[in-house]
Amino acid sequence: MTEQLLGPRVWGESCGRAVLKATPDDFRVTEVLDIALSGAGEHLWLLIEKRGLNTEEVARQLARAAGISLRNVSYAGLKDRQAVTRQWFSLQLPGRADPDFSALWNDQLRCLEQARHQRKLQRGAHSANGFFIRLTDLVADQSQLDERLQIIAAQGVPNYFGPQRFGRDGSNLHDARRWAGQGGYP
């Protein structure tokens, strides 16, 4: 991964160097969903674990396997391709049995849970993302690092909005600035 500076650092300058995301297993994201699924309804919800695939690729594969339009596949948020992620999808299947997705499952893609529900999954419906981040090739002063980790454990870290939040090559920055100037988003 190329080095990216995150801008102002809330806890001071870096106290070391490391490699982030040397492999997809070094960066794991799990959507936390606080919705009690009813077990009945026209929407099939799937908790999918994916490696090396982005959210839209998985949505297309699910739509194709279920024989439905891509617009009938929903997800709460976009997840990184260069990671192992667990995220929810819903498929609108009115009056249809659960599709057989077994041909899709492999080392890159598998289903961990599935249940029916009356409503589709809405964007942003998950309550949080849980992260596991492994840094490799660490070079740091151990005492400085221990001190910094204690601060982070006690007070947390800010939610940086890096380049992935604003589109490829910052193509969405104009919209972000306009929305911020209006006090929100459309």
mmCIF file of C-alpha atoms in Angstrom:
data_model
loop_
_atom_site.group_PDB
_atom_site.id
_atom_site.type_symbol
_atom_site.label_atom_id
_atom_site.label_comp_id
_atom_site.label_asym_id
_atom_site.label_seq_id
_atom_site.Cartn_x
_atom_site.Cartn_y
_atom_site.Cartn_z
ATOM 1 C CA MET A 1 0.000 0.000 0.000
ATOM 2 C CA THR A 2 1.254 3.474 -0.723
ATOM 3 C CA GLU A 3 1.969 5.741 2.212
ATOM 4 C CA GLN A 4 -0.747 8.274 2.923
ATOM 5 C CA LEU A 5 -0.539 11.065 5.431
ATOM 6 C CA LEU A 6 -3.739 11.433 7.412
ATOM 7 C CA GLY A 7 -3.316 15.129 8.126
ATOM 8 C CA PRO A 8 -3.459 16.479 11.672
ATOM 9 C CA ARG A 9 -2.744 13.837 14.265
ATOM 10 C CA VAL A 10 -4.826 14.081 17.396
ATOM 11 C CA TRP A 11 -2.205 12.352 19.601
ATOM 12 C CA GLY A 12 0.892 14.019 18.130
ATOM 13 C CA GLU A 13 3.395 12.962 15.546
ATOM 14 C CA SER A 14 3.880 9.339 14.628
ATOM 15 C CA CYS A 15 5.975 7.344 17.067
ATOM 16 C CA GLY A 16 6.964 4.716 14.511
ATOM 17 C CA ARG A 17 6.447 3.192 11.097
ATOM 18 C CA ALA A 18 4.631 0.063 9.973
ATOM 19 C CA VAL A 19 3.008 -1.533 6.964
ATOM 20 C CA LEU A 20 -0.800 -1.445 6.889
ATOM 21 C CA LYS A 21 -2.688 -4.136 4.943
ATOM 22 C CA ALA A 22 0.230 -6.227 3.756
ATOM 23 C CA THR A 23 -2.428 -8.908 3.155
ATOM 24 C CA PRO A 24 -6.245 -8.801 3.256
ATOM 25 C CA ASP A 25 -6.127 -10.767 6.550
ATOM 26 C CA ASP A 26 -4.353 -7.789 8.152
ATOM 27 C CA PHE A 27 -7.480 -5.623 7.859
ATOM 28 C CA ARG A 28 -10.850 -7.023 8.945
ATOM 29 C CA VAL A 29 -14.141 -5.164 9.123
ATOM 30 C CA THR A 30 -17.380 -6.530 10.587
ATOM 31 C CA GLU A 31 -20.682 -4.690 10.310
ATOM 32 C CA VAL A 32 -22.575 -4.558 13.597
ATOM 33 C CA LEU A 33 -26.295 -4.845 12.943
ATOM 34 C CA ASP A 34 -28.748 -4.067 15.736
ATOM 35 C CA ILE A 35 -31.847 -5.167 13.852
ATOM 36 C CA ALA A 36 -33.802 -8.200 15.050
ATOM 37 C CA LEU A 37 -34.618 -10.109 11.879
ATOM 38 C CA SER A 38 -38.174 -11.465 11.965
ATOM 39 C CA GLY A 39 -37.573 -14.728 10.096
ATOM 40 C CA ALA A 40 -40.391 -13.967 7.642
ATOM 41 C CA GLY A 41 -40.921 -11.545 4.786
ATOM 42 C CA GLU A 42 -39.995 -10.935 1.174
ATOM 43 C CA HIS A 43 -36.412 -9.869 1.898
ATOM 44 C CA LEU A 44 -33.648 -12.433 2.373
ATOM 45 C CA TRP A 45 -30.812 -11.021 4.500
ATOM 46 C CA LEU A 46 -27.349 -12.567 4.204
ATOM 47 C CA LEU A 47 -24.265 -11.979 6.339
ATOM 48 C CA ILE A 48 -21.448 -12.422 3.835
ATOM 49 C CA GLU A 49 -17.720 -12.775 4.471
ATOM 50 C CA LYS A 50 -15.653 -11.668 1.489
ATOM 51 C CA ARG A 51 -11.937 -11.456 0.638
ATOM 52 C CA GLY A 52 -10.487 -9.501 -2.259
ATOM 53 C CA LEU A 53 -13.938 -8.475 -3.529
ATOM 54 C CA ASN A 54 -15.694 -5.147 -3.251
ATOM 55 C CA THR A 55 -19.297 -4.718 -2.150
ATOM 56 C CA GLU A 56 -20.673 -4.039 -5.621
ATOM 57 C CA GLU A 57 -19.005 -7.161 -7.067
ATOM 58 C CA VAL A 58 -20.682 -9.275 -4.386
ATOM 59 C CA ALA A 59 -24.051 -7.576 -4.962
ATOM 60 C CA ARG A 60 -23.804 -8.384 -8.700
ATOM 61 C CA GLN A 61 -22.933 -12.028 -7.974
ATOM 62 C CA LEU A 62 -25.855 -12.370 -5.543
ATOM 63 C CA ALA A 63 -28.289 -10.774 -8.024
ATOM 64 C CA ARG A 64 -27.119 -13.044 -10.847
ATOM 65 C CA ALA A 65 -27.358 -16.193 -8.691
ATOM 66 C CA ALA A 66 -30.828 -15.228 -7.430
ATOM 67 C CA GLY A 67 -32.064 -14.255 -10.898
ATOM 68 C CA ILE A 68 -33.049 -10.742 -9.805
ATOM 69 C CA SER A 69 -32.167 -7.210 -10.827
ATOM 70 C CA LEU A 70 -29.199 -5.588 -9.112
ATOM 71 C CA ARG A 71 -31.547 -2.849 -7.857
ATOM 72 C CA ASN A 72 -33.240 -5.518 -5.681
ATOM 73 C CA VAL A 73 -29.998 -6.109 -3.757
ATOM 74 C CA SER A 74 -29.295 -3.770 -0.834
ATOM 75 C CA TYR A 75 -26.414 -3.267 1.586
ATOM 76 C CA ALA A 76 -25.710 -0.943 4.504
ATOM 77 C CA GLY A 77 -22.341 0.363 3.349
ATOM 78 C CA LEU A 78 -19.392 -0.120 1.033
ATOM 79 C CA LYS A 79 -16.512 -2.227 2.289
ATOM 80 C CA ASP A 80 -12.879 -2.381 1.206
ATOM 81 C CA ARG A 81 -11.718 -4.884 -1.407
ATOM 82 C CA GLN A 82 -8.264 -5.233 0.198
ATOM 83 C CA ALA A 83 -9.627 -6.692 3.427
ATOM 84 C CA VAL A 84 -11.617 -9.519 4.935
ATOM 85 C CA THR A 85 -15.046 -8.050 5.554
ATOM 86 C CA ARG A 86 -18.297 -9.288 6.998
ATOM 87 C CA GLN A 87 -21.283 -7.339 5.790
ATOM 88 C CA TRP A 88 -25.023 -7.686 5.393
ATOM 89 C CA PHE A 89 -26.934 -7.789 2.112
ATOM 90 C CA SER A 90 -30.670 -8.078 1.509
ATOM 91 C CA LEU A 91 -32.363 -9.435 -1.607
ATOM 92 C CA GLN A 92 -35.983 -8.679 -2.418
ATOM 93 C CA LEU A 93 -37.602 -12.004 -3.321
ATOM 94 C CA PRO A 94 -41.401 -11.581 -3.092
ATOM 95 C CA GLY A 95 -43.185 -14.937 -3.244
ATOM 96 C CA ARG A 96 -39.942 -16.793 -3.997
ATOM 97 C CA ALA A 97 -38.082 -19.488 -2.107
ATOM 98 C CA ASP A 98 -34.530 -18.872 -0.936
ATOM 99 C CA PRO A 99 -32.157 -19.278 -3.893
ATOM 100 C CA ASP A 100 -29.421 -21.901 -3.883
ATOM 101 C CA PHE A 101 -26.215 -19.875 -3.611
ATOM 102 C CA SER A 102 -23.941 -22.887 -3.043
ATOM 103 C CA ALA A 103 -22.150 -22.404 -6.393
ATOM 104 C CA LEU A 104 -21.020 -18.925 -5.234
ATOM 105 C CA TRP A 105 -19.310 -19.970 -2.025
ATOM 106 C CA ASN A 106 -15.530 -20.400 -2.146
ATOM 107 C CA ASP A 107 -12.369 -19.122 -0.403
ATOM 108 C CA GLN A 108 -13.247 -15.534 -1.350
ATOM 109 C CA LEU A 109 -16.954 -15.553 -0.579
ATOM 110 C CA ARG A 110 -19.136 -17.352 1.955
ATOM 111 C CA CYS A 111 -22.409 -16.888 3.801
ATOM 112 C CA LEU A 112 -22.263 -16.887 7.605
ATOM 113 C CA GLU A 113 -25.967 -16.267 8.355
ATOM 114 C CA GLN A 114 -29.226 -15.815 6.522
ATOM 115 C CA ALA A 115 -32.748 -14.877 7.581
ATOM 116 C CA ARG A 116 -35.928 -13.426 6.144
ATOM 117 C CA HIS A 117 -37.279 -10.000 7.090
ATOM 118 C CA GLN A 118 -40.179 -7.726 6.107
ATOM 119 C CA ARG A 119 -37.993 -4.802 5.046
ATOM 120 C CA LYS A 120 -34.944 -4.316 2.897
ATOM 121 C CA LEU A 121 -31.602 -3.338 4.354
ATOM 122 C CA GLN A 122 -31.183 0.433 4.189
ATOM 123 C CA ARG A 123 -27.921 2.308 3.574
ATOM 124 C CA GLY A 124 -26.345 3.197 6.902
ATOM 125 C CA ALA A 125 -28.621 0.828 8.857
ATOM 126 C CA HIS A 126 -25.729 -0.860 10.655
ATOM 127 C CA SER A 127 -24.900 0.580 14.062
ATOM 128 C CA ALA A 128 -21.106 0.334 13.750
ATOM 129 C CA ASN A 129 -18.157 -1.304 12.064
ATOM 130 C CA GLY A 130 -15.824 -3.434 14.157
ATOM 131 C CA PHE A 131 -12.189 -3.420 13.060
ATOM 132 C CA PHE A 132 -9.181 -5.692 13.451
ATOM 133 C CA ILE A 133 -6.024 -4.041 12.117
ATOM 134 C CA ARG A 134 -2.656 -5.791 12.049
ATOM 135 C CA LEU A 135 0.455 -3.703 11.412
ATOM 136 C CA THR A 136 3.550 -5.510 10.132
ATOM 137 C CA ASP A 137 7.222 -4.555 9.879
ATOM 138 C CA LEU A 138 6.869 -2.247 12.881
ATOM 139 C CA VAL A 139 9.778 0.062 13.689
ATOM 140 C CA ALA A 140 9.128 2.109 16.839
ATOM 141 C CA ASP A 141 10.407 3.033 20.269
ATOM 142 C CA GLN A 142 8.623 0.533 22.534
ATOM 143 C CA SER A 143 8.089 2.924 25.460
ATOM 144 C CA GLN A 144 6.632 5.655 23.209
ATOM 145 C CA LEU A 145 4.438 3.092 21.509
ATOM 146 C CA ASP A 146 3.172 1.690 24.832
ATOM 147 C CA GLU A 147 2.339 5.205 26.049
ATOM 148 C CA ARG A 148 0.467 6.018 22.825
ATOM 149 C CA LEU A 149 -1.471 2.753 22.938
ATOM 150 C CA GLN A 150 -2.595 3.477 26.511
ATOM 151 C CA ILE A 151 -3.951 6.866 25.403
ATOM 152 C CA ILE A 152 -5.736 5.324 22.433
ATOM 153 C CA ALA A 153 -7.213 2.540 24.594
ATOM 154 C CA ALA A 154 -8.560 5.119 27.043
ATOM 155 C CA GLN A 155 -9.731 7.805 24.606
ATOM 156 C CA GLY A 156 -10.107 6.189 21.189
ATOM 157 C CA VAL A 157 -9.150 7.524 17.790
ATOM 158 C CA PRO A 158 -10.929 9.944 15.481
ATOM 159 C CA ASN A 159 -12.870 8.682 12.490
ATOM 160 C CA TYR A 160 -10.608 9.919 9.711
ATOM 161 C CA PHE A 161 -12.318 10.491 6.414
ATOM 162 C CA GLY A 162 -9.602 9.509 3.998
ATOM 163 C CA PRO A 163 -9.517 9.421 0.205
ATOM 164 C CA GLN A 164 -11.917 6.476 -0.077
ATOM 165 C CA ARG A 165 -14.704 8.644 1.344
ATOM 166 C CA PHE A 166 -14.578 11.154 -1.494
ATOM 167 C CA GLY A 167 -14.493 9.048 -4.649
ATOM 168 C CA ARG A 168 -11.713 8.114 -7.008
ATOM 169 C CA ASP A 169 -9.164 10.950 -7.171
ATOM 170 C CA GLY A 170 -11.388 13.128 -4.965
ATOM 171 C CA SER A 171 -14.143 13.264 -7.584
ATOM 172 C CA ASN A 172 -16.847 13.712 -4.923
ATOM 173 C CA LEU A 173 -15.142 16.542 -3.015
ATOM 174 C CA HIS A 174 -17.210 19.220 -4.741
ATOM 175 C CA ASP A 175 -20.430 17.566 -3.500
ATOM 176 C CA ALA A 176 -18.979 17.060 -0.010
ATOM 177 C CA ARG A 177 -18.058 20.759 0.261
ATOM 178 C CA ARG A 178 -21.486 21.839 -1.000
ATOM 179 C CA TRP A 179 -23.287 19.515 1.434
ATOM 180 C CA ALA A 180 -21.121 20.657 4.340
ATOM 181 C CA GLY A 181 -21.873 24.282 3.465
ATOM 182 C CA GLN A 182 -25.578 23.495 3.584
ATOM 183 C CA GLY A 183 -25.222 21.917 7.012
ATOM 184 C CA GLY A 184 -25.764 18.333 5.962
ATOM 185 C CA TYR A 185 -26.380 16.136 2.962
ATOM 186 C CA PRO A 186 -29.311 15.860 0.540
#
